[in-house]
PDB file of C-alpha atoms in Angstrom:
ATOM      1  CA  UNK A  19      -8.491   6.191  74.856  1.00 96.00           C
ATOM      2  CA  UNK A  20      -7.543   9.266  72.952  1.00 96.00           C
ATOM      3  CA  UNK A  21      -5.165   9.629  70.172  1.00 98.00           C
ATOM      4  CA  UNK A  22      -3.995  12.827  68.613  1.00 98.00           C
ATOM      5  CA  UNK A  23      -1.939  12.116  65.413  1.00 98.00           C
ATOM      6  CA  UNK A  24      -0.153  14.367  63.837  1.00 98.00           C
ATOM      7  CA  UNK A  25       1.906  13.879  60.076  1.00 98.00           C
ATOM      8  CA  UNK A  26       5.527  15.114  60.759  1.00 98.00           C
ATOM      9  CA  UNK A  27       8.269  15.455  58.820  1.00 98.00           C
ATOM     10  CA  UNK A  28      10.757  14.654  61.957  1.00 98.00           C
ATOM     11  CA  UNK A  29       9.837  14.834  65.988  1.00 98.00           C
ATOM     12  CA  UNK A  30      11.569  13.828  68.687  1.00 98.00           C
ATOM     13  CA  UNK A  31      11.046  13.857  72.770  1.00 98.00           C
ATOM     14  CA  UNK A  32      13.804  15.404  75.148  1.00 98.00           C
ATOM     15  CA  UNK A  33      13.764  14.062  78.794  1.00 97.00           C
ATOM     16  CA  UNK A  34      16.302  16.195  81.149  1.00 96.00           C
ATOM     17  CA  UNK A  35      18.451  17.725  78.313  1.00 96.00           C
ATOM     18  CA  UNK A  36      19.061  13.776  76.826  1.00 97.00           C
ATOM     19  CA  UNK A  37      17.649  12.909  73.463  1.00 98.00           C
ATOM     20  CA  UNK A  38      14.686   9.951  74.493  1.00 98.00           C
ATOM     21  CA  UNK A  39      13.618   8.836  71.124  1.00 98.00           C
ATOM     22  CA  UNK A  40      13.507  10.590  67.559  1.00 98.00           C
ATOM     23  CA  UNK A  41      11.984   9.992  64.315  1.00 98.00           C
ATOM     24  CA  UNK A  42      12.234  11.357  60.838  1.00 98.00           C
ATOM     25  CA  UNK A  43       9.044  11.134  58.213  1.00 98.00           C
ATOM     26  CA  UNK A  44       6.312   9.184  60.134  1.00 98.00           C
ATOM     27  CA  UNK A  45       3.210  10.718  62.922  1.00 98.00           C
ATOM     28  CA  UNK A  46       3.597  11.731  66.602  1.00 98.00           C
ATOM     29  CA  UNK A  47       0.824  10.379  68.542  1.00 98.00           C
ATOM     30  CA  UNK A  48       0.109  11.669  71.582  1.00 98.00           C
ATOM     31  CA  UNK A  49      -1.751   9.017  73.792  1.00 97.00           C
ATOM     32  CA  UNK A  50      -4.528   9.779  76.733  1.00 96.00           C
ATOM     33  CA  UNK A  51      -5.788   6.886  78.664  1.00 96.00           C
ATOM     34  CA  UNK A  52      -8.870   7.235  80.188  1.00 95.00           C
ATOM     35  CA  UNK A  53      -9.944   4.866  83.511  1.00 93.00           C
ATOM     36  CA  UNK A  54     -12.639   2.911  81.009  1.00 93.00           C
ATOM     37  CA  UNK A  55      -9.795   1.949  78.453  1.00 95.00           C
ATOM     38  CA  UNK A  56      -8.874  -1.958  77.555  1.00 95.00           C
ATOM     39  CA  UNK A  57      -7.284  -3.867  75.429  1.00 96.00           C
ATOM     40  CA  UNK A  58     -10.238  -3.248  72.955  1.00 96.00           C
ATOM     41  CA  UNK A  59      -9.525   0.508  72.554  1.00 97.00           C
ATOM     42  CA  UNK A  60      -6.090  -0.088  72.289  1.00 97.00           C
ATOM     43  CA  UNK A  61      -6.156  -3.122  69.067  1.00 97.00           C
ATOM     44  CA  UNK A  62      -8.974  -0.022  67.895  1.00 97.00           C
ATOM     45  CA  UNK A  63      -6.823   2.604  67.907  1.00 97.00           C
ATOM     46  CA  UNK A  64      -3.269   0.257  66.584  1.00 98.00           C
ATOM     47  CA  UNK A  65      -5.167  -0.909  63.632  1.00 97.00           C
ATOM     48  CA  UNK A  66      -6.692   2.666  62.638  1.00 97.00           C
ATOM     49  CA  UNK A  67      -4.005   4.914  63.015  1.00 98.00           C
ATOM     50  CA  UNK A  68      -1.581   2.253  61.353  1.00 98.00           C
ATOM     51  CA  UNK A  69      -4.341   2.012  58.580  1.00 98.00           C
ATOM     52  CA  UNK A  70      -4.976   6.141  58.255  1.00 98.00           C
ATOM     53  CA  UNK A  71      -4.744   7.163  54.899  1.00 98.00           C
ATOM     54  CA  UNK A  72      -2.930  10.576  55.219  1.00 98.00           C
ATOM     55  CA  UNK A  73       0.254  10.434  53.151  1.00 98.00           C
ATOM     56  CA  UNK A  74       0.508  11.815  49.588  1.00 97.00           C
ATOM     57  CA  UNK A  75       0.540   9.519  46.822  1.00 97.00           C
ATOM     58  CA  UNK A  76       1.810  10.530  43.319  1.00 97.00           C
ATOM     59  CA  UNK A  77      -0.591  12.618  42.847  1.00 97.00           C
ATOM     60  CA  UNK A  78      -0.453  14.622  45.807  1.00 94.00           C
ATOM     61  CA  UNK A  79      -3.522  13.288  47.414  1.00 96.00           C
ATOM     62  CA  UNK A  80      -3.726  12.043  50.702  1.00 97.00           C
ATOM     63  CA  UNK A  81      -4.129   8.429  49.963  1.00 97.00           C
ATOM     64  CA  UNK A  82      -1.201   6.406  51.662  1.00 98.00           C
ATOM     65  CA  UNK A  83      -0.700   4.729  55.035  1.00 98.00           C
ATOM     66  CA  UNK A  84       2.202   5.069  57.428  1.00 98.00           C
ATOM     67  CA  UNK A  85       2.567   1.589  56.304  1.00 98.00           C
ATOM     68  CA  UNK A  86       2.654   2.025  52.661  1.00 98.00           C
ATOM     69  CA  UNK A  87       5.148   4.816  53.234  1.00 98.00           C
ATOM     70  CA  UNK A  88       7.231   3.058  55.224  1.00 98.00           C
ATOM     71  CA  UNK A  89       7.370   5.604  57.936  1.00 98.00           C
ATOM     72  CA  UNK A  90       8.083   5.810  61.633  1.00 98.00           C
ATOM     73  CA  UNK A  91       5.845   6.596  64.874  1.00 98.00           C
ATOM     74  CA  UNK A  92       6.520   8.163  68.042  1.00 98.00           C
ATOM     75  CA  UNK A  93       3.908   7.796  70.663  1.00 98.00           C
ATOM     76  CA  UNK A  94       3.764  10.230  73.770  1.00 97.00           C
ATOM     77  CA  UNK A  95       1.747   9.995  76.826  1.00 95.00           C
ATOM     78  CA  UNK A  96      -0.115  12.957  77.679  1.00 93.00           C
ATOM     79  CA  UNK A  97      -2.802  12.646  80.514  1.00 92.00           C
ATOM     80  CA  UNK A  98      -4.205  15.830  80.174  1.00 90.00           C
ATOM     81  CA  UNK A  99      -5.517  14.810  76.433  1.00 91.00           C
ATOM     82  CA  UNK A 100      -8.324  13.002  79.263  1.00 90.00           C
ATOM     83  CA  UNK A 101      -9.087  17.047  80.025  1.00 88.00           C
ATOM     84  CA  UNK A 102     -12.899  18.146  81.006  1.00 85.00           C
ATOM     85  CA  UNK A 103     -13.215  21.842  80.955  1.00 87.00           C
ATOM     86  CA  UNK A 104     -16.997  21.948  81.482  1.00 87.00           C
ATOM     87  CA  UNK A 105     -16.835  23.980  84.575  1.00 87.00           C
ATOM     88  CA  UNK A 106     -14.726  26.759  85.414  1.00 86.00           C
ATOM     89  CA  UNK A 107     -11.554  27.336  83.531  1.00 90.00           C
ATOM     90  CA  UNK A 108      -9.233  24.616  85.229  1.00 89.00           C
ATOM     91  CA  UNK A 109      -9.236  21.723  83.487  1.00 88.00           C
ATOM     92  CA  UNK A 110     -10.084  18.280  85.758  1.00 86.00           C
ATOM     93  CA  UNK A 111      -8.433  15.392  85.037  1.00 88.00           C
ATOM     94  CA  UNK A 112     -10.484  12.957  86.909  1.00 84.00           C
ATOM     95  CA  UNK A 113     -11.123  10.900  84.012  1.00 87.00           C
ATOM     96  CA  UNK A 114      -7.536  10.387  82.954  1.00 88.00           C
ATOM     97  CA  UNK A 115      -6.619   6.671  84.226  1.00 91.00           C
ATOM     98  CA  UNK A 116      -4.218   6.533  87.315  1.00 92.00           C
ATOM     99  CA  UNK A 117      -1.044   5.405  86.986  1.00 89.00           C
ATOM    100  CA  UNK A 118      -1.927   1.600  87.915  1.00 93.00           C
ATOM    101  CA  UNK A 119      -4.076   1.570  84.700  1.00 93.00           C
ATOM    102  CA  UNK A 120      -2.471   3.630  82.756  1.00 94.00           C
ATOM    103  CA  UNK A 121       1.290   2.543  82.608  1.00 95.00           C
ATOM    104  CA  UNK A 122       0.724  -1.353  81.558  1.00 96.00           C
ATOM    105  CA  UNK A 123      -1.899  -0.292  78.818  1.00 96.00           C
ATOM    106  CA  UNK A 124       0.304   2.713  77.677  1.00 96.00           C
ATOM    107  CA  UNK A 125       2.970  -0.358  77.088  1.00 96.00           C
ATOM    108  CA  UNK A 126       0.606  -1.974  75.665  1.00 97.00           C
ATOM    109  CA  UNK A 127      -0.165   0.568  73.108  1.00 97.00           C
ATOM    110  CA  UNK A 128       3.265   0.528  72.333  1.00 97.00           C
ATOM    111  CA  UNK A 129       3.588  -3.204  71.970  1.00 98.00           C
ATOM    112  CA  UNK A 130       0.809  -3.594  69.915  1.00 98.00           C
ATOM    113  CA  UNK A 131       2.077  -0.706  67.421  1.00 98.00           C
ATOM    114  CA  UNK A 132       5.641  -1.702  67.490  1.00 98.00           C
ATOM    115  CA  UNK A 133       3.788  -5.099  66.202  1.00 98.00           C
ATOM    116  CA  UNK A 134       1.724  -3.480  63.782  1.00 98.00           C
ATOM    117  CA  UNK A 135       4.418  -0.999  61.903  1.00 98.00           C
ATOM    118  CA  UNK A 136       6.582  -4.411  61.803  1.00 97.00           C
ATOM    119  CA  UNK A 137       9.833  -1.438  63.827  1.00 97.00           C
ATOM    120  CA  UNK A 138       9.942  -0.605  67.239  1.00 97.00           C
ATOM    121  CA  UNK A 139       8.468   2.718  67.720  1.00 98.00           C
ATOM    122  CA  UNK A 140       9.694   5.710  69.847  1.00 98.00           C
ATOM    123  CA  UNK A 141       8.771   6.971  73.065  1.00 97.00           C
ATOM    124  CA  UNK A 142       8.446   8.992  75.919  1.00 94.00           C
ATOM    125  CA  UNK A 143       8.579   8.073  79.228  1.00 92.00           C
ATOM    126  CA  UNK A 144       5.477   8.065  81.313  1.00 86.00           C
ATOM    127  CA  UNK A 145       5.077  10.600  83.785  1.00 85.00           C
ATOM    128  CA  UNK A 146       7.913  12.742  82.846  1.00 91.00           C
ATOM    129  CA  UNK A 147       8.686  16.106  82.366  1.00 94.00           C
ATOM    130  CA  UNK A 148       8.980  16.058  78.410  1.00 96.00           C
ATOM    131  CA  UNK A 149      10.328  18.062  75.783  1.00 97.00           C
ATOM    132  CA  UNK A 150       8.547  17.315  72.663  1.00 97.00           C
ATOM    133  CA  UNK A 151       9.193  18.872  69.426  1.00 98.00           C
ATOM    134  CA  UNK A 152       8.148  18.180  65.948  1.00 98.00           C
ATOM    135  CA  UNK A 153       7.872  19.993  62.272  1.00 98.00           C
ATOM    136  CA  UNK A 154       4.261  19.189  61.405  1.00 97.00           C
ATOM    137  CA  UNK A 155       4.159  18.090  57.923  1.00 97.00           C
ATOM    138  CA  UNK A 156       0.730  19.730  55.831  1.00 94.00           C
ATOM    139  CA  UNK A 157      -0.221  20.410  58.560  1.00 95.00           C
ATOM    140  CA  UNK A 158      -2.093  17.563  59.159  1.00 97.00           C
ATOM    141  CA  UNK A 159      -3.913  16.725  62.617  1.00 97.00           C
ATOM    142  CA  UNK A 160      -6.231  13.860  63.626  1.00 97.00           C
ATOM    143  CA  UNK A 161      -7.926  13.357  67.023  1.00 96.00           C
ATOM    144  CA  UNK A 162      -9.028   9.887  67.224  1.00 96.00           C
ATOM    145  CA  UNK A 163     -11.477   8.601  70.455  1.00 95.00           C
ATOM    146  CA  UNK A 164     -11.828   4.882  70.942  1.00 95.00           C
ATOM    147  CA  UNK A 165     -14.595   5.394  72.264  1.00 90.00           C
ATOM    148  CA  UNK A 166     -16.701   7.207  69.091  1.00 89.00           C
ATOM    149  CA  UNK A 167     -16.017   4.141  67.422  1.00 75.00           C
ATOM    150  CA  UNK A 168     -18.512   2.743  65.146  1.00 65.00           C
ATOM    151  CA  UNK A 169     -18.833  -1.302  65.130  1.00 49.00           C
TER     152      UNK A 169
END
């Protein structure tokens, strides 16, 4: 599983011209689910990005938690974060979880960090056509792979 997270001072998803979900101060993850992915890389991912020390404290040094700062998260699907461009330039997808695997750990993912931040989080809506915009605070962005974990 694949998490990019990005620091934002507001984003927000669009899903046919309707507002989905919006946040103010808080990160935008974008979330790629891979067909290897389990509950593991999912309580991995929860407890590190909830953890990430990437706010300012009082002295301007990135030191605080989404947590400490009470913020918000929105958390995107995006297959194509599952990308291998080894060969040739269009990217294959083949290791991007089908939808059978992918939807129920993608809610999940959203369960579990609903839990975690203690407020329901914002969404997309998997498999849509979204429109995702966002003012990137610092700027400040993470990518985050279950599976380089260390134990």
């Amino acid at each position: 599983m694949r998490v990019v997270v990005q620091r934002v001072s507001r984003a927000s998803v669009t899903i046919g011209g309707v507002l989905r979900s919006a946040i103010a101060r808080g990160l935008l993850l974008l979330v790629g689910i891979g067909e290897e992915d389990t509950r593991q890389d999912i309580d991995y991912l929860v407890k590190k990005v909830v953890n990430l020390r990437i706010f300012n404290d009082l002295q301007g040094v990135m030191n605080l938690s989404v947590l400490d700062v009470g913020g918000e998260i929105l958390a995107v699907s995006q297959f194509t974060l599952m990308a291998s461009t080894k060969k040739g330039n269009r990217p294959s997808y083949i290791r991007a979880a089908r939808h059978e695997v992918s939807i129920p750990l993608y809610n999940e993912f959203v369960e579990a960090m609903t839990l975690a931040l203690g407020k329901p989080i914002g969404t997309g809506e998997f498999g849509a056509d979204m429109k995702v915009e966002l003012l990137n605070d610092g700027p400040v962005t993470i990518i985050i792979d279950s599976k380089e974990k260390d134990f």
